[in-house]
Structures are given as structure tokens and as C-alpha cells.
Amino acid sequence: MGDSVRGARRPRAAIFGGETPTAVLDLALAVAVALGLPFLALGLLRLTGGALASLVVYYGLCGALLYRWRLGALDYERPARWPWGLFAGGVLLAGAITWRNWGALPDYAAPPWAVMLTAVVWGGFNAALEQYSWLYVLVAWRNRWPDGRRRRLGLAVGWLLFLTLVSVVHVVFWAEVLPVASPGPLSWLTVPLNTLLALSYVGMYFRARSFWPTFAVHFLVDLQLVLLARYSILGAL
């Protein structure tokens, strides 16, 4: 029995995409995704007259599939630890964004069933899948070199690509599909709140070694947008 116990294999630790070494190919793919994906999504939207093809590319081809192919994981394992401080900060940011949007979003007056379907289905998919492309462009450059000056340069480029993708995809693509708050006294809060929110997503991901905390906060942000605007995405597909 002792021999069998000693010979038993330990369960393999789950791969964490945030630590996967990357290659030159990833650097090129990250630049292409960060600079090209928003315009590809917009082009598909205009070509097809609906957002479905764009979402397949955004969530799937350039999102979960690319992340899984290049980083070897999907990172929805049980969190190594729950990042309570960052999570609380993310929830507060979601509340601040709700406050900024209160009374500033157009009222689509969609049927309640369509609003709830959008909140649960689209909100869930978006919260689960959107950050794959965002984190990929950061990790691709962050993990290319292990240390030294090139490591610092890669990290700087990764952050620049991350912030570029997050900003441009919302301005170029999502503004054509989702409700947009009208200008008002609180408009100046939009950029800093959403920038801090995106940074909190990254912090939670690396601290938890999992996307689950990020998913939870992202879902709250999606939920307030849909409910405040009584919006249904069905007509945009």
C-alpha cells in the first residue's frame, strides 16, 4: 500500500494563462487585435446590418478561442484567493457608473421579457467573454521576456495596447450597439471611472488567478446599463 501511495500521481495544477510564456507570434497578434478588432467589428456590423457576426468574432475568434489557443487556458478555475479589496473597489466603481448613468441613458422601453433576456443572456456572455481579448493583448507582451529592460518595455506596450483596445472598441463598436449616456454635468466622470474599472478587472484577474471576480463585477456593470435604459439587444442582432 505504501508503494502505491508513493507511486500515486499528484493532480496537475491548472494552467493559468496570465503566466504562460508567449512568443513573437503573440506580439504580432496582440497588435493586430488591439488596433484592428474594433474596426473589424464595426465593419461586420455595417456589412451584415446586425451585431451577431461582430460578437462571434469579438467574443469567440479574437476572444476565448485565441486566448485558449495561445495561453492554454480559459481561466475560469476556482480562484486561488478572492481579491476582496479590489472586488469591493470594482463594486463601488459599478455603483458610481450607475449613478453617472442615472437619468442620462435613452429609454428604449423594450418589453420586460426582452430587457431581462438581454440582462441575463447578453450580460452574462459579455461579462464572461469580453475580457479575453483585453487580457490577451496585455499578457502577450507582458510575458514575452522574463526580466530586465525588455520585460519592462513589454509590460509598457502591453498596457498601452490593453487601454487602446478597451477604449477604441467602446467608442467605435459598442457605441453603435448599446445605449450611450447623453452629455451632462457628470460626463467628465465617464473616462476615469471606466479606466479605473478596466484596471480593476486586471488586478482581480491576476490576484485571483481566475476570471470569476472580474465576471461578477462586469456583470453588475452590464446589468445597470440594460436595466436603466430598458434596453434589448435583440433588435441589434
mmCIF file of C-alpha atoms in Angstrom:
data_model
loop_
_atom_site.group_PDB
_atom_site.id
_atom_site.type_symbol
_atom_site.label_atom_id
_atom_site.label_comp_id
_atom_site.label_asym_id
_atom_site.label_seq_id
_atom_site.Cartn_x
_atom_site.Cartn_y
_atom_site.Cartn_z
ATOM 1 C CA MET A 1 0.000 0.000 0.000
ATOM 2 C CA GLY A 2 2.906 2.327 0.844
ATOM 3 C CA ASP A 3 4.398 1.801 -2.600
ATOM 4 C CA SER A 4 1.072 2.544 -4.291
ATOM 5 C CA VAL A 5 0.679 5.728 -2.276
ATOM 6 C CA ARG A 6 4.206 6.861 -3.118
ATOM 7 C CA GLY A 7 3.627 5.998 -6.763
ATOM 8 C CA ALA A 8 0.317 7.853 -6.996
ATOM 9 C CA ARG A 9 0.472 10.934 -9.153
ATOM 10 C CA ARG A 10 -0.346 14.292 -7.716
ATOM 11 C CA PRO A 11 -3.117 16.137 -9.543
ATOM 12 C CA ARG A 12 -1.706 18.599 -12.039
ATOM 13 C CA ALA A 13 -2.091 22.250 -11.154
ATOM 14 C CA ALA A 14 -4.381 24.122 -13.517
ATOM 15 C CA ILE A 15 -2.638 26.256 -16.126
ATOM 16 C CA PHE A 16 -3.018 29.982 -15.504
ATOM 17 C CA GLY A 17 -2.977 31.926 -18.757
ATOM 18 C CA GLY A 18 -1.591 35.008 -17.043
ATOM 19 C CA GLU A 19 1.725 33.198 -16.516
ATOM 20 C CA THR A 20 2.013 31.454 -19.894
ATOM 21 C CA PRO A 21 5.235 32.387 -21.738
ATOM 22 C CA THR A 22 4.481 33.973 -25.082
ATOM 23 C CA ALA A 23 6.222 34.106 -28.454
ATOM 24 C CA VAL A 24 6.915 36.606 -31.219
ATOM 25 C CA LEU A 25 3.679 35.489 -32.892
ATOM 26 C CA ASP A 26 1.756 36.666 -29.838
ATOM 27 C CA LEU A 27 3.297 40.126 -30.074
ATOM 28 C CA ALA A 28 2.063 40.458 -33.650
ATOM 29 C CA LEU A 29 -1.365 39.007 -32.853
ATOM 30 C CA ALA A 30 -1.764 41.350 -29.881
ATOM 31 C CA VAL A 31 -1.026 44.419 -32.008
ATOM 32 C CA ALA A 32 -3.420 43.197 -34.713
ATOM 33 C CA VAL A 33 -6.203 42.566 -32.194
ATOM 34 C CA ALA A 34 -5.743 45.820 -30.296
ATOM 35 C CA LEU A 35 -5.625 48.002 -33.397
ATOM 36 C CA GLY A 36 -7.823 46.016 -35.768
ATOM 37 C CA LEU A 37 -10.566 44.261 -33.803
ATOM 38 C CA PRO A 38 -12.709 47.360 -33.080
ATOM 39 C CA PHE A 39 -12.770 48.283 -36.763
ATOM 40 C CA LEU A 40 -13.357 44.704 -37.863
ATOM 41 C CA ALA A 41 -16.337 44.507 -35.506
ATOM 42 C CA LEU A 42 -17.680 47.803 -36.854
ATOM 43 C CA GLY A 43 -17.159 46.673 -40.446
ATOM 44 C CA LEU A 44 -19.049 43.432 -39.863
ATOM 45 C CA LEU A 45 -21.829 45.371 -38.155
ATOM 46 C CA ARG A 46 -22.272 47.605 -41.182
ATOM 47 C CA LEU A 47 -21.794 44.804 -43.702
ATOM 48 C CA THR A 48 -24.364 42.465 -42.157
ATOM 49 C CA GLY A 49 -26.719 45.057 -40.716
ATOM 50 C CA GLY A 50 -26.562 43.409 -37.285
ATOM 51 C CA ALA A 51 -24.158 42.768 -34.432
ATOM 52 C CA LEU A 52 -24.254 38.960 -34.378
ATOM 53 C CA ALA A 53 -21.265 38.348 -36.673
ATOM 54 C CA SER A 54 -19.295 41.027 -34.851
ATOM 55 C CA LEU A 55 -19.999 39.378 -31.493
ATOM 56 C CA VAL A 56 -18.949 35.958 -32.785
ATOM 57 C CA VAL A 57 -15.594 37.424 -33.833
ATOM 58 C CA TYR A 58 -15.223 39.598 -30.722
ATOM 59 C CA TYR A 59 -16.188 37.004 -28.111
ATOM 60 C CA GLY A 60 -15.105 33.881 -29.961
ATOM 61 C CA LEU A 61 -12.469 34.118 -32.668
ATOM 62 C CA CYS A 62 -10.492 37.021 -31.188
ATOM 63 C CA GLY A 63 -11.598 36.291 -27.631
ATOM 64 C CA ALA A 64 -11.963 32.902 -25.980
ATOM 65 C CA LEU A 65 -10.580 30.841 -28.890
ATOM 66 C CA LEU A 66 -7.482 32.998 -29.356
ATOM 67 C CA TYR A 67 -6.860 33.119 -25.606
ATOM 68 C CA ARG A 68 -7.231 29.346 -25.242
ATOM 69 C CA TRP A 69 -5.028 28.643 -28.284
ATOM 70 C CA ARG A 70 -2.182 30.931 -27.314
ATOM 71 C CA LEU A 71 -2.297 30.859 -23.487
ATOM 72 C CA GLY A 72 -3.525 27.296 -22.974
ATOM 73 C CA ALA A 73 -6.371 28.014 -20.557
ATOM 74 C CA LEU A 74 -9.725 29.713 -20.134
ATOM 75 C CA ASP A 75 -9.045 30.745 -16.525
ATOM 76 C CA TYR A 76 -12.438 30.048 -15.010
ATOM 77 C CA GLU A 77 -10.939 27.813 -12.353
ATOM 78 C CA ARG A 78 -11.797 28.300 -8.684
ATOM 79 C CA PRO A 79 -9.997 31.500 -7.561
ATOM 80 C CA ALA A 80 -6.749 30.919 -5.702
ATOM 81 C CA ARG A 81 -7.937 33.683 -3.371
ATOM 82 C CA TRP A 82 -10.814 36.137 -3.549
ATOM 83 C CA PRO A 83 -9.418 39.653 -4.048
ATOM 84 C CA TRP A 84 -11.764 41.322 -1.580
ATOM 85 C CA GLY A 85 -10.189 44.782 -1.692
ATOM 86 C CA LEU A 86 -10.127 45.006 -5.475
ATOM 87 C CA PHE A 87 -13.550 43.387 -5.690
ATOM 88 C CA ALA A 88 -15.042 45.938 -3.297
ATOM 89 C CA GLY A 89 -13.422 48.700 -5.329
ATOM 90 C CA GLY A 90 -14.910 47.242 -8.520
ATOM 91 C CA VAL A 91 -18.383 47.097 -6.971
ATOM 92 C CA LEU A 92 -18.050 50.732 -5.846
ATOM 93 C CA LEU A 93 -16.993 51.705 -9.372
ATOM 94 C CA ALA A 94 -20.023 49.878 -10.788
ATOM 95 C CA GLY A 95 -22.178 51.873 -8.362
ATOM 96 C CA ALA A 96 -20.520 55.137 -9.397
ATOM 97 C CA ILE A 97 -21.108 54.326 -13.079
ATOM 98 C CA THR A 98 -24.758 53.599 -12.288
ATOM 99 C CA TRP A 99 -25.011 56.993 -10.566
ATOM 100 C CA ARG A 100 -23.423 58.693 -13.581
ATOM 101 C CA ASN A 101 -25.846 56.947 -15.963
ATOM 102 C CA TRP A 102 -28.978 57.561 -13.870
ATOM 103 C CA GLY A 103 -31.338 59.658 -15.983
ATOM 104 C CA ALA A 104 -28.708 60.093 -18.712
ATOM 105 C CA LEU A 105 -29.434 56.992 -20.804
ATOM 106 C CA PRO A 106 -32.107 56.906 -23.526
ATOM 107 C CA ASP A 107 -35.232 54.934 -22.658
ATOM 108 C CA TYR A 108 -35.716 52.146 -25.206
ATOM 109 C CA ALA A 109 -38.899 50.966 -23.442
ATOM 110 C CA ALA A 110 -38.322 47.372 -24.591
ATOM 111 C CA PRO A 111 -40.729 44.691 -23.319
ATOM 112 C CA PRO A 112 -39.787 43.460 -19.832
ATOM 113 C CA TRP A 113 -39.069 39.928 -21.090
ATOM 114 C CA ALA A 114 -36.660 41.302 -23.722
ATOM 115 C CA VAL A 115 -34.921 43.502 -21.157
ATOM 116 C CA MET A 116 -34.466 40.581 -18.777
ATOM 117 C CA LEU A 117 -33.287 38.301 -21.587
ATOM 118 C CA THR A 118 -30.701 40.902 -22.608
ATOM 119 C CA ALA A 119 -29.621 41.456 -18.995
ATOM 120 C CA VAL A 120 -29.172 37.759 -18.233
ATOM 121 C CA VAL A 121 -28.024 36.276 -21.558
ATOM 122 C CA TRP A 122 -26.100 39.116 -23.203
ATOM 123 C CA GLY A 123 -24.951 40.478 -19.841
ATOM 124 C CA GLY A 124 -23.697 37.041 -18.827
ATOM 125 C CA PHE A 125 -21.937 36.337 -22.109
ATOM 126 C CA ASN A 126 -20.381 39.783 -22.235
ATOM 127 C CA ALA A 127 -19.192 39.644 -18.632
ATOM 128 C CA ALA A 128 -17.688 36.203 -19.186
ATOM 129 C CA LEU A 129 -16.082 36.655 -22.612
ATOM 130 C CA GLU A 130 -15.286 40.293 -23.334
ATOM 131 C CA GLN A 131 -12.101 40.466 -21.294
ATOM 132 C CA TYR A 132 -10.427 37.578 -23.137
ATOM 133 C CA SER A 133 -9.191 39.805 -25.949
ATOM 134 C CA TRP A 134 -8.351 42.598 -23.491
ATOM 135 C CA LEU A 135 -6.175 40.412 -21.266
ATOM 136 C CA TYR A 136 -4.602 38.597 -24.204
ATOM 137 C CA VAL A 137 -3.081 41.759 -25.656
ATOM 138 C CA LEU A 138 -1.644 42.631 -22.237
ATOM 139 C CA VAL A 139 -0.328 39.164 -21.375
ATOM 140 C CA ALA A 140 1.149 38.633 -24.865
ATOM 141 C CA TRP A 141 3.609 41.487 -24.309
ATOM 142 C CA ARG A 142 3.919 41.187 -20.530
ATOM 143 C CA ASN A 143 5.074 37.572 -20.662
ATOM 144 C CA ARG A 144 7.334 37.674 -23.714
ATOM 145 C CA TRP A 145 10.515 38.367 -21.740
ATOM 146 C CA PRO A 146 11.203 37.099 -18.204
ATOM 147 C CA ASP A 147 13.061 40.085 -16.781
ATOM 148 C CA GLY A 148 15.195 43.140 -17.436
ATOM 149 C CA ARG A 149 14.650 46.119 -19.695
ATOM 150 C CA ARG A 150 12.771 44.136 -22.341
ATOM 151 C CA ARG A 151 10.362 42.879 -19.680
ATOM 152 C CA ARG A 152 9.607 46.455 -18.617
ATOM 153 C CA LEU A 153 9.223 47.535 -22.248
ATOM 154 C CA GLY A 154 6.885 44.617 -22.947
ATOM 155 C CA LEU A 155 4.789 45.477 -19.915
ATOM 156 C CA ALA A 156 4.509 49.110 -21.017
ATOM 157 C CA VAL A 157 3.490 48.134 -24.551
ATOM 158 C CA GLY A 158 1.021 45.580 -23.184
ATOM 159 C CA TRP A 159 -0.679 48.181 -21.007
ATOM 160 C CA LEU A 160 -0.817 50.622 -23.913
ATOM 161 C CA LEU A 161 -2.441 48.013 -26.167
ATOM 162 C CA PHE A 162 -4.850 46.986 -23.410
ATOM 163 C CA LEU A 163 -6.060 50.546 -22.793
ATOM 164 C CA THR A 164 -6.214 51.224 -26.540
ATOM 165 C CA LEU A 165 -8.379 48.177 -27.230
ATOM 166 C CA VAL A 166 -10.728 48.814 -24.306
ATOM 167 C CA SER A 167 -11.194 52.468 -25.255
ATOM 168 C CA VAL A 168 -11.465 52.156 -29.025
ATOM 169 C CA VAL A 169 -13.810 49.148 -29.070
ATOM 170 C CA HIS A 170 -16.279 51.048 -26.888
ATOM 171 C CA VAL A 171 -16.070 54.251 -28.930
ATOM 172 C CA VAL A 172 -16.053 52.621 -32.366
ATOM 173 C CA PHE A 173 -18.197 49.494 -31.960
ATOM 174 C CA TRP A 174 -20.204 49.414 -28.741
ATOM 175 C CA ALA A 175 -21.426 52.997 -29.199
ATOM 176 C CA GLU A 176 -23.209 51.739 -32.339
ATOM 177 C CA VAL A 177 -24.941 48.897 -30.477
ATOM 178 C CA LEU A 178 -25.506 49.825 -26.829
ATOM 179 C CA PRO A 179 -27.182 52.787 -25.102
ATOM 180 C CA VAL A 180 -24.949 55.826 -24.746
ATOM 181 C CA ALA A 181 -25.385 58.330 -21.929
ATOM 182 C CA SER A 182 -26.220 61.862 -23.013
ATOM 183 C CA PRO A 183 -23.810 64.686 -22.117
ATOM 184 C CA GLY A 184 -24.380 66.244 -18.708
ATOM 185 C CA PRO A 185 -22.703 67.597 -15.584
ATOM 186 C CA LEU A 186 -21.291 64.154 -14.769
ATOM 187 C CA SER A 187 -19.941 63.367 -18.237
ATOM 188 C CA TRP A 188 -16.385 64.087 -17.122
ATOM 189 C CA LEU A 189 -16.593 61.014 -14.878
ATOM 190 C CA THR A 190 -17.053 58.584 -17.764
ATOM 191 C CA VAL A 191 -13.416 58.175 -18.795
ATOM 192 C CA PRO A 192 -11.806 57.997 -15.322
ATOM 193 C CA LEU A 193 -14.481 55.651 -13.940
ATOM 194 C CA ASN A 194 -14.269 53.244 -16.853
ATOM 195 C CA THR A 195 -10.459 53.363 -16.905
ATOM 196 C CA LEU A 196 -10.308 52.508 -13.203
ATOM 197 C CA LEU A 197 -12.867 49.753 -13.776
ATOM 198 C CA ALA A 198 -10.774 48.183 -16.545
ATOM 199 C CA LEU A 199 -7.679 48.340 -14.335
ATOM 200 C CA SER A 200 -9.602 46.673 -11.507
ATOM 201 C CA TYR A 201 -10.506 43.822 -13.874
ATOM 202 C CA VAL A 202 -6.806 43.180 -14.493
ATOM 203 C CA GLY A 203 -5.947 43.377 -10.817
ATOM 204 C CA MET A 204 -8.689 40.927 -9.840
ATOM 205 C CA TYR A 205 -7.680 38.526 -12.598
ATOM 206 C CA PHE A 206 -4.058 38.315 -11.525
ATOM 207 C CA ARG A 207 -4.788 38.300 -7.792
ATOM 208 C CA ALA A 208 -7.409 35.541 -8.085
ATOM 209 C CA ARG A 209 -5.692 33.695 -10.948
ATOM 210 C CA SER A 210 -9.209 33.403 -12.312
ATOM 211 C CA PHE A 211 -11.767 35.473 -14.211
ATOM 212 C CA TRP A 212 -14.582 34.839 -11.704
ATOM 213 C CA PRO A 213 -14.225 38.056 -9.657
ATOM 214 C CA THR A 214 -13.902 40.081 -12.859
ATOM 215 C CA PHE A 215 -17.007 38.367 -14.240
ATOM 216 C CA ALA A 216 -19.045 39.283 -11.152
ATOM 217 C CA VAL A 217 -18.215 42.998 -11.313
ATOM 218 C CA HIS A 218 -18.503 43.151 -15.106
ATOM 219 C CA PHE A 219 -21.964 41.590 -14.900
ATOM 220 C CA LEU A 220 -23.094 44.320 -12.477
ATOM 221 C CA VAL A 221 -21.914 46.977 -14.937
ATOM 222 C CA ASP A 222 -23.760 45.316 -17.823
ATOM 223 C CA LEU A 223 -26.873 44.888 -15.681
ATOM 224 C CA GLN A 224 -27.185 48.577 -14.786
ATOM 225 C CA LEU A 225 -26.799 49.615 -18.430
ATOM 226 C CA VAL A 226 -29.569 47.313 -19.626
ATOM 227 C CA LEU A 227 -31.994 47.992 -16.787
ATOM 228 C CA LEU A 228 -31.587 51.771 -16.676
ATOM 229 C CA ALA A 229 -32.155 52.060 -20.438
ATOM 230 C CA ARG A 230 -34.799 49.273 -20.565
ATOM 231 C CA TYR A 231 -32.724 48.057 -23.487
ATOM 232 C CA SER A 232 -32.990 44.913 -25.605
ATOM 233 C CA ILE A 233 -30.099 43.819 -27.799
ATOM 234 C CA LEU A 234 -32.375 41.580 -29.868
ATOM 235 C CA GLY A 235 -33.144 44.307 -32.381
ATOM 236 C CA ALA A 236 -29.432 44.965 -32.892
ATOM 237 C CA LEU A 237 -28.556 41.382 -33.773
#
